[in-house]
């Protein structure tokens, strides 16, 4: 992954600074929550609760060493609560909703359809992974957190995170192969 | 791409990265920004404990949204917009503000009980909005489906939260809350059915997607009702309180018994299917066998399960008779229901072995 350049520094203890932090990261948190829960309502709630909790934490005078990592730590706990409480509740039909943006227009129509198909296939495959596997793949490859940030967020060592990412990729591969066999 | 991924992994990663194209709900994010600002003003940050409060932030996903300047303006916009948005409908300009305000109220709810009340209230709001959409001159099925999905989403979350909400020192108060929610859910279920009928009769509105969304919404209402009634029974058994409307108590019992009957019938079907499978495998190993399922001697396990199914059927019929007679003690009936549920769970486990 590319190294950091020109990373902004915001004073998170002011509403303005926290607001800028929100502007930058809320879309990612929403997307992360939506991809894990397949529910718009849940994604909104997780996003709202995540930022409110982080703000409350700061208001209590606590220090945060790495804001991105802390944000994902809070969001991850909220998603885990969602899974813990879900039981046998059926998934919302929102899961059919949202891979809808067209890829860049210089692609051919066939390529556009292929990309959308791949995205939908990935989304469904992701849903079949265990929660911690989902979090590994989304944080690393979609939200682009560094291994160090993931280690802080997930309270694991960097080595454990690296190993877990490889394992999650293997699990994803297995799910895709099984889905392919079912189709054929 | 990192060197420590092999070719297969790199290909998988490049496919995975298509998920970055997931459409983000920027309307909600922008609207929640305003309500977050209001909350931030209400609870200003404490001064830092030791170090300067500057943090290095990496790789933000930027989007074109201008940050509003002062506290007063933020508060004014947040407060004014939140108030003005209350009557907005899906696709209206302020509708995302309405949704964002609801999320904030939920996140800041002072107790689990307050949160479940809000959920039901917001579910009801979604239904009213779906009704209003149905009355518009141009019916937009996409907006109707989204609104119904939101209704379903609220009830699915209610379904989860109802099991966790605790009575603590005031189980009677919690019971009252649940009885109120039960009545609201009954109204909402009826409202969904009525709305589905009405929209089906609206010219140009009948649509496969809308019908499916209505079915899902009705299922969600049913599940929410099931879970609420289960909790009501639990609390009534714990507290010995059998308060609430008498006709509703009776309806609740009958509904629970119906659910038990469906579950028992399903288990009987599974049992018979397993016997049929056993017969077929016997025939495969010995094609000369020409017997019908009823003529195969049951195994000891099958005998045991058959006896338990028969006992469960008798217990259910007894409960139904008691409920039908109308003079059985309500508390006696609600003690019998979980016992039968436990017996069915045991049978289910045995069939699954």
XYZ file of C-alpha atoms in Angstrom:
537
model
C 0.000 0.000 0.000
C 1.228 3.555 -0.680
C 2.823 5.519 2.097
C 1.284 8.567 3.677
C 1.811 12.035 2.277
C 0.326 15.313 3.387
C -1.832 13.760 6.085
C -3.925 16.446 7.676
C -3.760 17.144 11.371
C -7.017 18.197 12.954
C -7.827 19.230 16.456
C -10.401 16.594 17.224
C -11.380 18.214 20.497
C -13.072 21.080 18.730
C -16.372 20.694 16.879
C -14.761 22.084 13.728
C -11.846 19.673 13.837
C -14.067 16.746 14.684
C -16.413 17.841 11.919
C -13.592 17.670 9.387
C -12.631 14.256 10.722
C -16.267 13.220 10.295
C -16.377 14.531 6.720
C -13.325 12.488 5.826
C -14.184 9.218 7.502
C -17.970 8.936 7.771
C -18.383 7.697 4.177
C -15.847 4.935 4.828
C -17.457 3.902 8.098
C -20.904 3.874 6.458
C -19.625 1.762 3.576
C -17.803 -0.617 5.947
C -20.932 -1.050 8.082
C -23.175 -1.495 5.044
C -20.944 -4.144 3.482
C -20.911 -6.073 6.744
C -24.579 -5.778 7.676
C -26.298 -5.399 4.276
C -28.701 -3.001 5.938
C -28.932 0.738 5.268
C -30.695 1.309 8.570
C -27.971 -0.551 10.454
C -25.208 1.193 8.515
C -26.688 4.564 9.446
C -26.971 3.577 13.054
C -23.456 2.219 13.297
C -22.091 5.344 11.625
C -24.042 7.638 13.947
C -23.156 5.698 17.096
C -19.488 5.404 16.134
C -18.953 9.126 15.829
C -21.100 9.973 18.840
C -19.161 7.488 20.966
C -15.805 8.783 19.790
C -16.897 12.358 20.535
C -18.147 11.338 23.964
C -14.828 9.589 24.637
C -12.965 12.783 23.800
C -15.357 14.852 25.909
C -14.475 12.702 28.901
C -10.879 13.907 28.526
C -9.499 10.626 27.164
C -6.530 10.521 24.808
C -6.662 8.809 21.444
C -3.295 7.850 19.952
C -4.519 6.926 16.510
C -7.897 8.348 15.601
C -8.473 6.145 12.525
C -7.708 2.987 14.455
C -9.916 4.063 17.348
C -12.765 4.886 14.991
C -12.623 1.406 13.475
C -12.294 -0.187 16.875
C -15.568 1.420 17.938
C -17.290 0.612 14.642
C -16.078 -2.985 14.752
C -17.516 -3.467 18.246
C -20.864 -2.121 17.059
C -20.881 -4.482 14.084
C -20.017 -7.403 16.384
C -22.994 -6.430 18.579
C -25.154 -6.508 15.465
C -24.025 -10.070 14.684
C -24.360 -11.186 18.272
C -27.923 -9.924 18.451
C -29.022 -10.922 15.003
C -29.826 -14.553 15.798
C -32.004 -16.015 13.088
C -33.294 -12.686 11.851
C -33.420 -12.652 8.051
C -31.163 -10.254 6.184
C -32.814 -7.135 4.931
C -33.629 -6.901 1.244
C -31.267 -3.927 1.265
C -28.635 -6.498 0.355
C -29.891 -6.262 -3.233
C -29.550 -2.527 -3.303
C -26.379 -0.801 -3.797
C -23.531 -1.666 -6.144
C -24.865 0.811 -8.617
C -22.218 3.298 -9.598
C -20.907 2.862 -13.086
C -17.213 2.272 -13.476
C -15.228 4.788 -15.567
C -16.845 5.475 -18.920
C -13.872 4.505 -21.056
C -14.683 0.867 -20.229
C -16.751 -1.015 -22.757
C -20.350 -1.932 -21.828
C -19.223 -5.541 -21.387
C -16.508 -4.456 -18.979
C -18.983 -2.318 -17.034
C -21.355 -5.244 -16.666
C -18.465 -7.508 -15.677
C -17.280 -5.084 -13.004
C -20.768 -4.718 -11.551
C -21.211 -8.498 -11.589
C -17.867 -8.982 -9.845
C -18.734 -6.432 -7.184
C -22.093 -8.088 -6.499
C -20.463 -11.505 -6.384
C -17.831 -10.237 -3.961
C -20.473 -8.661 -1.750
C -22.427 -11.904 -1.523
C -19.252 -13.902 -0.905
C -18.201 -11.502 1.830
C -21.505 -12.053 3.592
C -20.640 -15.726 3.923
C -17.362 -15.101 5.736
C -16.995 -14.964 9.494
C -17.283 -11.456 10.989
C -13.577 -11.180 11.831
C -12.652 -12.291 8.291
C -14.947 -9.628 6.837
C -13.364 -6.971 9.015
C -9.840 -8.022 7.943
C -10.565 -7.778 4.249
C -12.639 -4.615 4.367
C -10.279 -2.710 6.628
C -7.217 -3.624 4.600
C -8.336 -3.512 0.996
C -11.412 -1.279 0.983
C -10.850 1.135 3.864
C -7.066 1.021 3.291
C -6.002 0.980 6.904
C -2.370 0.102 7.514
C -1.462 -3.116 9.299
C -0.480 -1.041 12.316
C -3.843 0.750 12.403
C -5.653 -2.553 12.065
C -3.578 -4.014 14.890
C -4.604 -1.098 17.134
C -8.238 -1.273 16.066
C -8.536 -5.013 16.512
C -6.236 -5.256 19.551
C -3.983 -7.817 17.918
C -0.291 -7.901 17.065
C 0.825 -6.856 13.583
C 1.919 -10.414 12.875
C -1.472 -11.781 13.883
C -3.196 -9.265 11.601
C -1.002 -10.228 8.630
C -1.694 -13.903 9.155
C -5.402 -13.248 9.598
C -5.554 -11.306 6.323
C -4.051 -14.197 4.406
C -6.446 -16.622 6.078
C -9.402 -14.396 5.253
C -8.326 -14.323 1.603
C -8.177 -18.122 1.609
C -11.668 -18.306 3.094
C -12.948 -15.886 0.467
C -11.363 -17.973 -2.285
C -13.063 -21.085 -0.894
C -16.465 -19.374 -0.790
C -16.096 -18.192 -4.387
C -15.095 -21.667 -5.555
C -18.063 -23.236 -3.770
C -20.416 -20.658 -5.286
C -18.992 -21.354 -8.733
C -19.496 -25.109 -8.307
C -23.102 -24.518 -7.278
C -23.731 -22.459 -10.400
C -22.168 -24.944 -12.806
C 0.504 -4.365 -4.809
C 2.386 -5.791 -1.812
C 5.072 -8.345 -2.594
C 3.912 -10.760 0.049
C 0.679 -11.637 -1.773
C 0.853 -14.490 -4.269
C -0.727 -14.182 -7.727
C -3.968 -15.828 -6.693
C -4.302 -13.497 -3.721
C -3.517 -10.451 -5.869
C -6.273 -11.399 -8.291
C -8.703 -11.844 -5.417
C -7.703 -8.481 -3.952
C -8.267 -6.741 -7.265
C -11.772 -8.270 -7.430
C -12.423 -7.305 -3.827
C -11.488 -3.712 -4.592
C -14.610 -3.431 -6.758
C -16.452 -3.082 -3.458
C -15.006 0.438 -3.260
C -17.684 1.278 -5.814
C -20.421 0.692 -3.256
C -22.695 3.697 -3.386
C -22.422 5.591 -0.134
C -25.479 7.351 1.281
C -24.052 10.868 1.233
C -27.479 12.355 1.929
C -27.555 10.656 5.305
C -23.918 11.481 6.015
C -24.397 15.138 5.224
C -27.607 15.357 7.246
C -26.182 13.553 10.234
C -23.279 16.003 10.171
C -25.706 18.741 11.174
C -27.264 16.774 14.038
C -23.799 15.687 15.192
C -22.842 19.360 15.316
C -25.793 19.991 17.626
C -24.685 17.191 19.920
C -21.121 18.468 19.903
C -22.264 21.895 20.990
C -24.292 20.361 23.766
C -21.342 18.403 25.066
C -18.165 20.403 24.347
C -14.891 18.503 24.487
C -12.963 18.463 27.783
C -9.437 19.914 27.706
C -6.728 17.338 26.956
C -5.310 15.393 29.888
C -1.575 15.836 29.138
C -0.685 16.230 25.477
C -1.834 18.561 22.752
C -4.943 17.156 21.123
C -3.566 16.851 17.595
C -3.832 13.590 15.738
C -2.353 12.350 12.521
C -5.073 11.241 10.219
C -4.371 9.109 7.187
C -6.017 8.379 3.862
C -9.391 10.016 4.258
C -12.025 9.530 1.612
C -12.818 13.081 0.630
C -16.005 14.349 -0.854
C -17.211 17.758 -1.836
C -18.930 19.083 1.288
C -18.173 22.453 2.755
C -17.803 22.704 6.522
C -20.012 25.324 8.131
C -18.167 27.882 10.250
C -19.384 28.899 13.684
C -21.148 27.108 16.550
C -24.155 29.386 16.300
C -24.645 28.754 12.603
C -24.160 25.004 13.089
C -26.646 24.970 15.925
C -29.107 27.086 13.985
C -28.957 24.934 10.897
C -29.021 21.693 12.819
C -31.858 22.748 15.102
C -33.893 24.514 12.413
C -33.422 21.833 9.788
C -34.235 19.038 12.225
C -37.471 20.740 13.191
C -38.440 21.574 9.610
C -37.667 18.060 8.407
C -40.224 16.302 10.589
C -42.976 16.507 8.009
C -40.770 15.683 5.058
C -41.396 12.624 2.934
C -39.022 10.337 1.042
C -37.329 12.192 -1.796
C -38.011 15.577 -0.207
C -34.995 17.793 0.274
C -35.045 17.583 4.078
C -35.862 13.897 4.332
C -32.227 12.869 4.964
C -32.179 15.338 7.863
C -35.263 13.638 9.306
C -33.545 10.238 9.094
C -30.322 11.573 10.562
C -32.235 13.140 13.461
C -33.907 9.810 14.147
C -30.537 8.015 14.226
C -29.226 10.562 16.692
C -32.280 10.189 18.928
C -31.788 6.436 18.918
C -28.079 6.664 19.632
C -28.750 9.063 22.509
C -31.763 7.221 23.919
C -31.378 7.175 27.711
C -32.423 3.539 28.149
C -33.185 0.340 26.261
C -36.866 0.908 26.918
C -36.728 4.373 25.400
C -34.931 2.937 22.395
C -37.528 0.243 21.676
C -40.270 2.879 21.949
C -38.443 5.024 19.417
C -37.986 2.095 17.057
C -41.662 1.337 16.947
C -42.402 5.023 16.534
C -39.998 5.341 13.608
C -41.400 2.167 12.030
C -44.856 3.734 12.251
C -43.504 6.889 10.635
C -42.153 4.858 7.724
C -45.576 3.298 7.228
C -47.245 6.696 7.183
C -44.669 7.834 4.655
C -45.339 4.764 2.493
C -49.027 5.600 2.669
C -48.358 9.184 1.627
C -46.259 7.974 -1.308
C -49.179 5.816 -2.379
C -51.351 8.925 -2.509
C -49.024 10.961 -4.674
C -50.115 11.709 -8.212
C -47.148 9.870 -9.643
C -46.421 6.693 -7.768
C -42.709 5.912 -7.619
C -42.213 2.202 -6.829
C -38.500 2.649 -6.073
C -39.207 5.132 -3.291
C -42.038 2.956 -1.970
C -39.730 -0.061 -1.833
C -36.968 1.901 -0.067
C -39.422 3.220 2.509
C -40.822 -0.244 3.183
C -37.290 -1.594 3.495
C -36.598 1.037 6.122
C -39.766 -0.005 7.962
C -38.547 -3.602 7.808
C -35.081 -2.519 8.981
C -36.481 -0.788 12.083
C -38.559 -3.815 13.007
C -35.669 -6.209 12.432
C -33.644 -4.141 14.892
C -36.589 -4.062 17.302
C -36.708 -7.845 17.039
C -33.105 -7.946 18.329
C -33.463 -5.309 20.997
C -36.702 -6.580 22.498
C -34.926 -9.722 23.712
C -32.272 -7.685 25.472
C -34.236 -4.928 27.095
C -34.058 -5.510 30.818
C -36.652 -4.776 33.468
C -34.104 -4.391 36.235
C -35.830 -3.156 39.352
C -38.985 -2.282 37.479
C -40.205 -5.327 35.556
C -43.780 -4.084 35.816
C -42.816 -0.911 33.945
C -41.047 -2.917 31.282
C -44.095 -5.146 30.987
C -46.254 -2.092 30.437
C -43.844 -0.874 27.751
C -44.017 -4.225 26.000
C -47.815 -4.314 26.161
C -47.884 -0.875 24.535
C -45.448 -1.981 21.865
C -47.527 -5.088 21.227
C -50.568 -2.948 20.506
C -48.551 -0.695 18.219
C -47.173 -3.674 16.320
C -50.643 -5.154 15.900
C -51.790 -1.832 14.417
C -48.733 -1.653 12.192
C -49.256 -5.175 10.904
C -52.844 -4.332 9.994
C -51.702 -1.050 8.447
C -49.159 -2.865 6.245
C -51.850 -5.264 5.019
C -54.306 -2.429 4.349
C -51.682 -0.354 2.580
C -50.619 -3.296 0.417
C -54.226 -3.775 -0.673
C -54.722 -0.089 -1.358
C -51.561 0.249 -3.401
C -52.380 -2.876 -5.389
C -55.605 -1.210 -6.384
C -53.904 2.053 -7.365
C -53.620 2.243 -11.176
C -50.023 1.813 -12.286
C -48.803 1.031 -8.796
C -48.938 -2.761 -8.728
C -45.361 -3.886 -9.096
C -43.434 -7.063 -8.281
C -40.791 -5.237 -6.292
C -43.391 -3.377 -4.251
C -45.330 -6.593 -3.562
C -42.141 -8.313 -2.398
C -41.295 -5.342 -0.177
C -44.776 -5.470 1.378
C -44.377 -9.196 2.063
C -41.034 -8.582 3.750
C -42.522 -5.718 5.750
C -45.389 -7.898 6.931
C -42.969 -10.674 7.910
C -40.919 -8.192 9.881
C -44.041 -7.014 11.706
C -44.956 -10.629 12.497
C -41.472 -11.405 13.790
C -41.442 -8.271 15.894
C -44.805 -9.251 17.340
C -43.646 -12.817 18.054
C -40.593 -11.614 19.901
C -42.521 -8.991 21.861
C -45.154 -11.510 22.910
C -42.465 -13.992 23.977
C -40.956 -11.356 26.219
C -44.383 -10.466 27.588
C -44.926 -14.104 28.536
C -41.451 -14.266 30.154
C -42.076 -11.177 32.235
C -45.568 -12.228 33.232
C -44.244 -15.567 34.422
C -41.475 -13.847 36.365
C -43.713 -11.233 37.936
C -46.999 -13.083 38.138
C -48.621 -10.039 36.548
C -51.368 -10.778 34.056
C -52.341 -7.216 33.350
C -53.361 -5.684 30.091
C -56.450 -5.973 27.983
C -58.244 -9.322 28.430
C -59.147 -9.839 24.782
C -55.542 -9.122 23.866
C -54.378 -11.713 26.411
C -56.611 -14.288 24.772
C -55.439 -13.334 21.262
C -51.851 -13.552 22.414
C -52.337 -17.077 23.778
C -54.063 -18.270 20.619
C -51.309 -16.797 18.471
C -48.635 -18.559 20.547
C -50.516 -21.851 20.286
C -50.807 -21.416 16.499
C -47.072 -20.938 16.273
C -46.491 -24.054 18.336
C -48.827 -26.028 16.096
C -46.954 -24.918 12.974
C -43.679 -25.917 14.595
C -45.043 -29.313 15.655
C -46.409 -29.992 12.153
C -43.007 -29.121 10.691
C -41.307 -31.582 13.043
C -43.768 -34.328 12.079
C -42.961 -33.695 8.416
C -39.227 -33.894 9.101
C -39.725 -37.140 11.014
C -41.729 -38.680 8.170
C -39.236 -37.481 5.588
C -36.431 -39.148 7.525
C -38.373 -42.421 7.641
C -38.925 -42.202 3.884
C -35.205 -41.628 3.306
C -34.455 -44.690 5.407
C -36.894 -46.756 3.345
C -35.317 -45.605 0.111
C -31.837 -46.477 1.278
C -33.112 -49.915 2.351
C -34.550 -50.408 -1.141
C -31.295 -49.323 -2.752
C -29.375 -51.893 -0.799
C -32.048 -54.532 -1.372
C -34.228 -53.841 -4.453
C -36.469 -56.840 -3.699
C -37.938 -55.055 -0.696
C -41.484 -53.995 -1.519
C -42.810 -52.371 1.599
C -44.521 -49.078 2.272
C -43.200 -46.632 4.897
C -45.942 -47.659 7.324
C -44.804 -51.243 7.211
C -41.210 -50.640 8.228
C -40.520 -51.359 11.835
C -39.335 -48.174 13.507
C -35.883 -48.037 15.017
C -35.709 -47.453 18.786
C -34.846 -43.800 18.137
C -37.805 -43.414 15.767
C -40.109 -45.005 18.347
C -38.868 -42.591 20.979
C -39.380 -39.568 18.729
C -42.822 -40.763 17.602
C -43.890 -41.083 21.246
C -42.582 -37.601 22.041
C -44.390 -36.121 19.028
C -47.611 -37.768 20.126
C -47.159 -36.434 23.676
C -46.474 -32.947 22.341
C -49.595 -33.140 20.172
C -51.673 -34.100 23.233
C -50.167 -31.295 25.318
C -50.957 -28.794 22.552
C -54.553 -30.010 22.232
C -54.991 -29.709 26.012
C -53.690 -26.125 25.962
C -55.975 -25.257 23.061
C -58.960 -26.738 24.878
C -58.118 -24.758 28.021
C -57.696 -21.556 26.024
C -60.931 -22.217 24.134
C -62.927 -22.786 27.290
C -62.017 -19.287 28.405
C -61.972 -20.014 32.102
C -58.447 -21.377 32.441
C -56.033 -19.240 34.364
C -53.969 -17.095 32.039
C -50.860 -17.677 34.118
C -51.378 -21.462 33.961
C -51.624 -21.243 30.191
C -48.481 -19.173 29.826
C -46.595 -21.695 31.990
C -47.673 -24.503 29.659
C -46.470 -22.746 26.514
C -42.701 -22.620 27.269
C -42.805 -26.214 28.560
C -44.151 -27.323 25.213
C -41.603 -25.148 23.416
C -38.819 -26.885 25.344
C -40.220 -30.320 24.470
C -40.323 -29.378 20.785
C -36.736 -28.125 20.993
C -35.647 -31.505 22.389
C -37.438 -33.345 19.550
C -35.883 -30.968 17.029
C -32.423 -31.681 18.412
C -33.007 -35.438 18.191
C -34.206 -35.173 14.590
C -31.094 -33.182 13.779
C -28.698 -35.808 15.120
